[in-house]
PDB file of C-alpha atoms in Angstrom:
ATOM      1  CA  UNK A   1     195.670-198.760 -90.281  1.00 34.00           C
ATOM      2  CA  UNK A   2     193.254-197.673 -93.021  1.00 37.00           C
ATOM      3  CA  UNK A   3     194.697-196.616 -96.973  1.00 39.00           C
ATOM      4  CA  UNK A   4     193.668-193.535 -98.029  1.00 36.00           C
ATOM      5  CA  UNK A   5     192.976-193.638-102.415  1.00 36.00           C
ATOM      6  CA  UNK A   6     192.447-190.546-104.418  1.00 38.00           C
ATOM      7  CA  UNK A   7     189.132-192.082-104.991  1.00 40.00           C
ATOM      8  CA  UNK A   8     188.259-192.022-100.910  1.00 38.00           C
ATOM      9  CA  UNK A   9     189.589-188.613-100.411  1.00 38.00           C
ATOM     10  CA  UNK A  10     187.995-185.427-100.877  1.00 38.00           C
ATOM     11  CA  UNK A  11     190.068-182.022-100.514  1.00 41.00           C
ATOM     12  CA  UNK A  12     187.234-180.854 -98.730  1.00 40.00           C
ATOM     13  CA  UNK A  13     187.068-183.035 -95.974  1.00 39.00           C
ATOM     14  CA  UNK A  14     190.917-181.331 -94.849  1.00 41.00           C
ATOM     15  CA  UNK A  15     191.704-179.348 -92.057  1.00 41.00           C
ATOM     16  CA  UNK A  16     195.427-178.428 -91.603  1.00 41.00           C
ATOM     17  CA  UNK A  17     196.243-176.195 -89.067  1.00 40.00           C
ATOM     18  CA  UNK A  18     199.930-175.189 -87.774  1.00 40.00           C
ATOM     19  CA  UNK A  19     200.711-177.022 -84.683  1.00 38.00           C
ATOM     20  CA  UNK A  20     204.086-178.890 -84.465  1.00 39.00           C
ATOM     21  CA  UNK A  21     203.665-182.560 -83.961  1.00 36.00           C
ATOM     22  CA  UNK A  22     199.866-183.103 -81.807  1.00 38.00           C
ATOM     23  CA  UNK A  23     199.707-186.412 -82.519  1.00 39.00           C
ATOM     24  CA  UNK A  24     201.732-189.248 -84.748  1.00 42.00           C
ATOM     25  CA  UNK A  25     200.377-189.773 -88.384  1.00 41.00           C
ATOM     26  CA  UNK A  26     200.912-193.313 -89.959  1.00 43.00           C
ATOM     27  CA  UNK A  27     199.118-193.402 -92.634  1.00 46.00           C
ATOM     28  CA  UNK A  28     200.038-193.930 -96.312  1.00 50.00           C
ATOM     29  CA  UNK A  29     198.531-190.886 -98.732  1.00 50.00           C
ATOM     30  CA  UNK A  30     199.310-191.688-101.987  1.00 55.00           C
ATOM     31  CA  UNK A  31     201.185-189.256-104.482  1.00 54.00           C
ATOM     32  CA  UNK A  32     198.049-188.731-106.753  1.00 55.00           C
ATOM     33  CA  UNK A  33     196.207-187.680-103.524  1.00 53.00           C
ATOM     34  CA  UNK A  34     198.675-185.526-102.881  1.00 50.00           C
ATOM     35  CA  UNK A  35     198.301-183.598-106.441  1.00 54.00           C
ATOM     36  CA  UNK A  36     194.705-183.208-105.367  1.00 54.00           C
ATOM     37  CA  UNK A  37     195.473-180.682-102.117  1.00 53.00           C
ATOM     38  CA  UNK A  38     195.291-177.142-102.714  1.00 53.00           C
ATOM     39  CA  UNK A  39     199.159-176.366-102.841  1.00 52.00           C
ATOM     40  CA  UNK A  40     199.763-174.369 -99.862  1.00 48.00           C
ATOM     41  CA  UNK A  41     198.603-178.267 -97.903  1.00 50.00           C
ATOM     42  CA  UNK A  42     201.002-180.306-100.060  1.00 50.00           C
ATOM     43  CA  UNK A  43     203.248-182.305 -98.651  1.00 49.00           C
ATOM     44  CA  UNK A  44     206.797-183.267 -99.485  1.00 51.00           C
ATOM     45  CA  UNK A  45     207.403-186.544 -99.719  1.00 44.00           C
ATOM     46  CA  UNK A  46     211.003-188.531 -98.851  1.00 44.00           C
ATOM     47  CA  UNK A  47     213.147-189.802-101.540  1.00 47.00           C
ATOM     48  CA  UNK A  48     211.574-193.290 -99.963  1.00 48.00           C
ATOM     49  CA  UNK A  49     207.828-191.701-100.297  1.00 46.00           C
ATOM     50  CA  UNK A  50     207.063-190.903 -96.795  1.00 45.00           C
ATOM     51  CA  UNK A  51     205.506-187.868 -95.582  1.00 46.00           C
ATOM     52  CA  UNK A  52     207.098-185.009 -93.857  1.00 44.00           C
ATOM     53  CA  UNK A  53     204.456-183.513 -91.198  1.00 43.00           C
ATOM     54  CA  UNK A  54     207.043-181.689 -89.142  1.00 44.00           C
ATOM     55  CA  UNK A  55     204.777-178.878 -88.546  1.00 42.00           C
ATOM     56  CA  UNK A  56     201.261-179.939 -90.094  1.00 40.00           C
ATOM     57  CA  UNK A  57     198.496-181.514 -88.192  1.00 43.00           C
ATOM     58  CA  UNK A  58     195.957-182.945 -90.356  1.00 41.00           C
ATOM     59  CA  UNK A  59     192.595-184.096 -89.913  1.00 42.00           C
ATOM     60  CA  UNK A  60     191.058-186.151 -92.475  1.00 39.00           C
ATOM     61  CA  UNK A  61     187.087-186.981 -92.115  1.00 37.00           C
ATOM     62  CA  UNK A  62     185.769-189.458 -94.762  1.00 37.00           C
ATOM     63  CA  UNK A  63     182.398-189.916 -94.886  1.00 38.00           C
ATOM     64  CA  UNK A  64     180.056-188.584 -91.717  1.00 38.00           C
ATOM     65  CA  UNK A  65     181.537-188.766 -88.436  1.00 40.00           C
ATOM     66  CA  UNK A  66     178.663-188.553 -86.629  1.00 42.00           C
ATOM     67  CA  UNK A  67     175.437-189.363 -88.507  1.00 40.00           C
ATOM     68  CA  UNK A  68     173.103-187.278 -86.242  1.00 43.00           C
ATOM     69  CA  UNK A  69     174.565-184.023 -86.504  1.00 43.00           C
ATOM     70  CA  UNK A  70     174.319-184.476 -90.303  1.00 42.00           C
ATOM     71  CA  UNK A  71     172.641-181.296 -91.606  1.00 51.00           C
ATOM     72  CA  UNK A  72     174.413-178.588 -89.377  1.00 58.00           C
ATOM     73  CA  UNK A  73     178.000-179.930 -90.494  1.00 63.00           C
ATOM     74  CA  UNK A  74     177.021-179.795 -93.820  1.00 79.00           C
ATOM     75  CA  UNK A  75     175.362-176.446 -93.699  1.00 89.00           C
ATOM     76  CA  UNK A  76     177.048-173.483 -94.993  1.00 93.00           C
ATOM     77  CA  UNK A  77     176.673-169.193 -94.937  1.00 96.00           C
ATOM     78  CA  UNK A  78     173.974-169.879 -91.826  1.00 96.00           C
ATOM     79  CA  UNK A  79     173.333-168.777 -88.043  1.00 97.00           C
ATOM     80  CA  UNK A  80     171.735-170.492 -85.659  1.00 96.00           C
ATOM     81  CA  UNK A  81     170.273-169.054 -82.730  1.00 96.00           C
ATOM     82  CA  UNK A  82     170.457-170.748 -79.247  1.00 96.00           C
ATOM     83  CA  UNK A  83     168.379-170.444 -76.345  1.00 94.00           C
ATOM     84  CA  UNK A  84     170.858-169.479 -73.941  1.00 96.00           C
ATOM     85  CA  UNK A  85     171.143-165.874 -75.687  1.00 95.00           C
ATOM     86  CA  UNK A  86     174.484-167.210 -77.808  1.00 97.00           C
ATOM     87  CA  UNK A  87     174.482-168.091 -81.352  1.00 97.00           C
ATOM     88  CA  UNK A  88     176.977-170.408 -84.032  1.00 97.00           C
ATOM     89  CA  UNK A  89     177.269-169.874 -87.768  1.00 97.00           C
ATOM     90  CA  UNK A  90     178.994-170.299 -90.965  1.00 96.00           C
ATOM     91  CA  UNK A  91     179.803-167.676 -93.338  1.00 96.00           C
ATOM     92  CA  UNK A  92     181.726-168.843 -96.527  1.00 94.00           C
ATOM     93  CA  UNK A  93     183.429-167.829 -99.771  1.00 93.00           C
ATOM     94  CA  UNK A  94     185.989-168.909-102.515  1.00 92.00           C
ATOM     95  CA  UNK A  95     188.195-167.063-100.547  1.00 92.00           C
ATOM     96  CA  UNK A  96     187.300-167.957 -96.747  1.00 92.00           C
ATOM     97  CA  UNK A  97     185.443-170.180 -94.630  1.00 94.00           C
ATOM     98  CA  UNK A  98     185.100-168.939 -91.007  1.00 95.00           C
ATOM     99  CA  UNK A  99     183.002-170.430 -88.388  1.00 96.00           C
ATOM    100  CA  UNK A 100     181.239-167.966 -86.055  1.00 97.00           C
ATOM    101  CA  UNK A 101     180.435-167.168 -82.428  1.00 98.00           C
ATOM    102  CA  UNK A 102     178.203-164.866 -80.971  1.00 97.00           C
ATOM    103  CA  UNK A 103     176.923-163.446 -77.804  1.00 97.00           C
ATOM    104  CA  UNK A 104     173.923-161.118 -77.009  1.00 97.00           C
ATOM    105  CA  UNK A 105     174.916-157.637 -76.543  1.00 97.00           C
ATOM    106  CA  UNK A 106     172.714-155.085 -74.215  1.00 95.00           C
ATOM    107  CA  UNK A 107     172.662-151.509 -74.928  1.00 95.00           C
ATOM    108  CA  UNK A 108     171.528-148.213 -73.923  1.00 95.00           C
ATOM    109  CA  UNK A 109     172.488-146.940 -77.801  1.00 95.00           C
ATOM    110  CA  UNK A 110     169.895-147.495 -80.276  1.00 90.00           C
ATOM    111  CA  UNK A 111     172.590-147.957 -83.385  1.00 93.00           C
ATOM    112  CA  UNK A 112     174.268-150.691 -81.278  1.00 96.00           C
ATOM    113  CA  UNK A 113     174.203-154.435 -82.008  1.00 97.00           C
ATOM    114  CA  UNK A 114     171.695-156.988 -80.459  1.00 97.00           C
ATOM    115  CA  UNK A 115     174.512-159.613 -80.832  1.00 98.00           C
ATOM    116  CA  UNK A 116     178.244-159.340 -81.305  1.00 98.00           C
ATOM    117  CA  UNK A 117     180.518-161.920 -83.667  1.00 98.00           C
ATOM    118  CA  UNK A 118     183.665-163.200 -83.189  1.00 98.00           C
ATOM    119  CA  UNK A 119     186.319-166.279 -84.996  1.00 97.00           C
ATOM    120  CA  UNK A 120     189.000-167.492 -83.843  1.00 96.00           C
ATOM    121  CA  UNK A 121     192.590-166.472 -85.150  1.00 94.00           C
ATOM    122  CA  UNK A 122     194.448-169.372 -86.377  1.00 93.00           C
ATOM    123  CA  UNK A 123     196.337-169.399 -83.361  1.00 96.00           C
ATOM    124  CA  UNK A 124     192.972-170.311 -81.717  1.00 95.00           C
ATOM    125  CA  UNK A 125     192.677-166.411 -80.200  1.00 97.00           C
ATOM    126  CA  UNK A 126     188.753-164.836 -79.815  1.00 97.00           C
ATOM    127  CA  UNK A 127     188.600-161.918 -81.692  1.00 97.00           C
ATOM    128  CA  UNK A 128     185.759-159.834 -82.571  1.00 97.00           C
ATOM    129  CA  UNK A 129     184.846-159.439 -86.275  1.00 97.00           C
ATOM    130  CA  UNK A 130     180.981-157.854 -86.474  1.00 98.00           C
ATOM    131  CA  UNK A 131     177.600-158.253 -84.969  1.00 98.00           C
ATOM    132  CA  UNK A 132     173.727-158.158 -85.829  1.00 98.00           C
ATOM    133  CA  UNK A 133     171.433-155.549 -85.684  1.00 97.00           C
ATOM    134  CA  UNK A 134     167.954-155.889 -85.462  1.00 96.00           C
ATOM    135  CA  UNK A 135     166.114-153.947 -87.903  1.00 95.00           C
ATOM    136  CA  UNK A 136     162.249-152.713 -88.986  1.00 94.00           C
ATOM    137  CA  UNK A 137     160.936-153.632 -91.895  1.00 94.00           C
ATOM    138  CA  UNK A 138     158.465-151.167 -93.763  1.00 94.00           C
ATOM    139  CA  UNK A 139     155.288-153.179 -92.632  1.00 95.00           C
ATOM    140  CA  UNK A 140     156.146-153.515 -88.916  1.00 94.00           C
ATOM    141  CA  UNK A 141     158.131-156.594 -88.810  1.00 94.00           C
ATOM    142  CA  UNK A 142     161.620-157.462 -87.355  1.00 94.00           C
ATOM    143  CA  UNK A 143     164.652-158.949 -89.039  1.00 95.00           C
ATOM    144  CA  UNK A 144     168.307-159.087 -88.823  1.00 97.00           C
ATOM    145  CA  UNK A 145     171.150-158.059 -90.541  1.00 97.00           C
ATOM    146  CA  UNK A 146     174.805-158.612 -90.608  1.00 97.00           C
ATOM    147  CA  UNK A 147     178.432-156.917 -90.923  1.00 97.00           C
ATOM    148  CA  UNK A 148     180.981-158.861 -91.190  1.00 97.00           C
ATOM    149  CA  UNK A 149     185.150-158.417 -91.763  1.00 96.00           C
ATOM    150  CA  UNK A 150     185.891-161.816 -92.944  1.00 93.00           C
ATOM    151  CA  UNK A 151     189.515-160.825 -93.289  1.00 91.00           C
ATOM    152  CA  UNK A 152     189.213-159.955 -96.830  1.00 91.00           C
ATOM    153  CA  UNK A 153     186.839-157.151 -96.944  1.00 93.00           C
ATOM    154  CA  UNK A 154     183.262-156.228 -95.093  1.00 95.00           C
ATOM    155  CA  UNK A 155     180.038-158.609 -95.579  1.00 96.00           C
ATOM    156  CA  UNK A 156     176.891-156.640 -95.198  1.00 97.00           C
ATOM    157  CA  UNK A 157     173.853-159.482 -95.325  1.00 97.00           C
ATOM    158  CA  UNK A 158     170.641-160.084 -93.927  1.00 97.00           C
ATOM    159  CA  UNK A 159     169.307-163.286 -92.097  1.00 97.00           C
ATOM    160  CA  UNK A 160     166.278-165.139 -93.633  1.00 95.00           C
ATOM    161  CA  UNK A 161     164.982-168.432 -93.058  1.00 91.00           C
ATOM    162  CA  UNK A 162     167.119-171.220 -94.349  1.00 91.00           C
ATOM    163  CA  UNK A 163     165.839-173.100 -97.229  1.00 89.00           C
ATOM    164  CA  UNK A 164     164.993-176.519 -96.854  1.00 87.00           C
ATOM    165  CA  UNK A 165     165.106-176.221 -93.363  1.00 86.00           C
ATOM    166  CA  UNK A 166     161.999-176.020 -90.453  1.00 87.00           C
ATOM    167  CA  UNK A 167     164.195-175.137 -87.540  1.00 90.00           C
ATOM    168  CA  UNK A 168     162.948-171.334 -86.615  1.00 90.00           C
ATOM    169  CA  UNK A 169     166.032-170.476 -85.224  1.00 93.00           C
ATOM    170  CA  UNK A 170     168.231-171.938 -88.180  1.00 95.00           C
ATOM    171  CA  UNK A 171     168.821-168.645 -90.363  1.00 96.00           C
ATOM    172  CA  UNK A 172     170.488-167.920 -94.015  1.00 96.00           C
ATOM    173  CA  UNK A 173     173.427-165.488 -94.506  1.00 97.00           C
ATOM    174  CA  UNK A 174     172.014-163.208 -97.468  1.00 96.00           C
ATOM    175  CA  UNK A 175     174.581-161.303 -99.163  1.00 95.00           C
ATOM    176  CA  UNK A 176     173.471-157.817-100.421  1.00 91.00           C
ATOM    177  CA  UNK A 177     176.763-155.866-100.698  1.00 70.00           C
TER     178      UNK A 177
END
């Protein structure tokens, strides 16, 4: 059994998602790491200081759980393009955080979307929220851009190459709206 410290535990290295008891929890969280949660993750503690996690499953991840996969977990307001015609991404703000999904999209219409974006509900249901459209700049050249409803408005953005990055198919979410 490891001890969590306020010192050890980041608040953003949490998950908590509503699922009613997936797995037993025995680990002691101290009250000061507690105070560190955003409040709607707080838990309420016993009059003899254990936790209540009736209806909270919560993943904690200190440090890197898997030292290969480094950069793309830490990665943030990106796509990545695959080569089976799918695509992943990331597209983050103060107010959300949603990991993406995407699948080519093949139309007849010339306004349609080359790919098509969906999230998962919190309930873990596919729904669609946007796609890419591949666009011509003024000299010629291709790129994509973006709509987004991230549940708290529309993101318009373009895709550019990431920075710090060398992987081609590893692109930026650039906000312009």
């Amino acid at each position: 059994m490891c001890c969590l410290s306020a010192g050890s535990l980041r608040p953003a290295s949490l998950t908590a998602t509503t699922a009613v008891n997936e797995f037993p929890l025995t680990t002691a969280i101290p009250r000061e790491t507690n105070s560190l949660l955003p409040a709607a993750l707080r838990f309420r503690y016993a009059p003899a200081g254990a936790i209540s996690l009736s209806s909270v499953r919560l993943v904690v991840t200190i440090g890197n759980a898997n030292q290969a996969d480094t950069a793309m977990t830490d990665l943030v307001n990106f796509i990545r393009f695959n080569d089976n015609n799918t695509l992943i991404g990331n597209i983050a703000s103060v107010a959300y955080d949603l990991d993406i999904f995407g699948e080519e999209f093949d139309s007849t219409n010339a306004k349609a979307p080359v790919y098509r974006l969906f999230a998962k509900t919190p309930r873990g249901r596919r729904v669609e929220i946007g796609g890419i459209w591949k666009k011509q700049n003024q000299n010629g050249g291709d790129y994509f851009t973006l709509s987004v409803n991230t549940g708290y408005g529309k993101l318009n953005a373009n895709l550019g190459r990431y920075p710090g990055q060398d992987d081609e198919d590893l692109m930026a979410v650039i906000p312009w709206d």
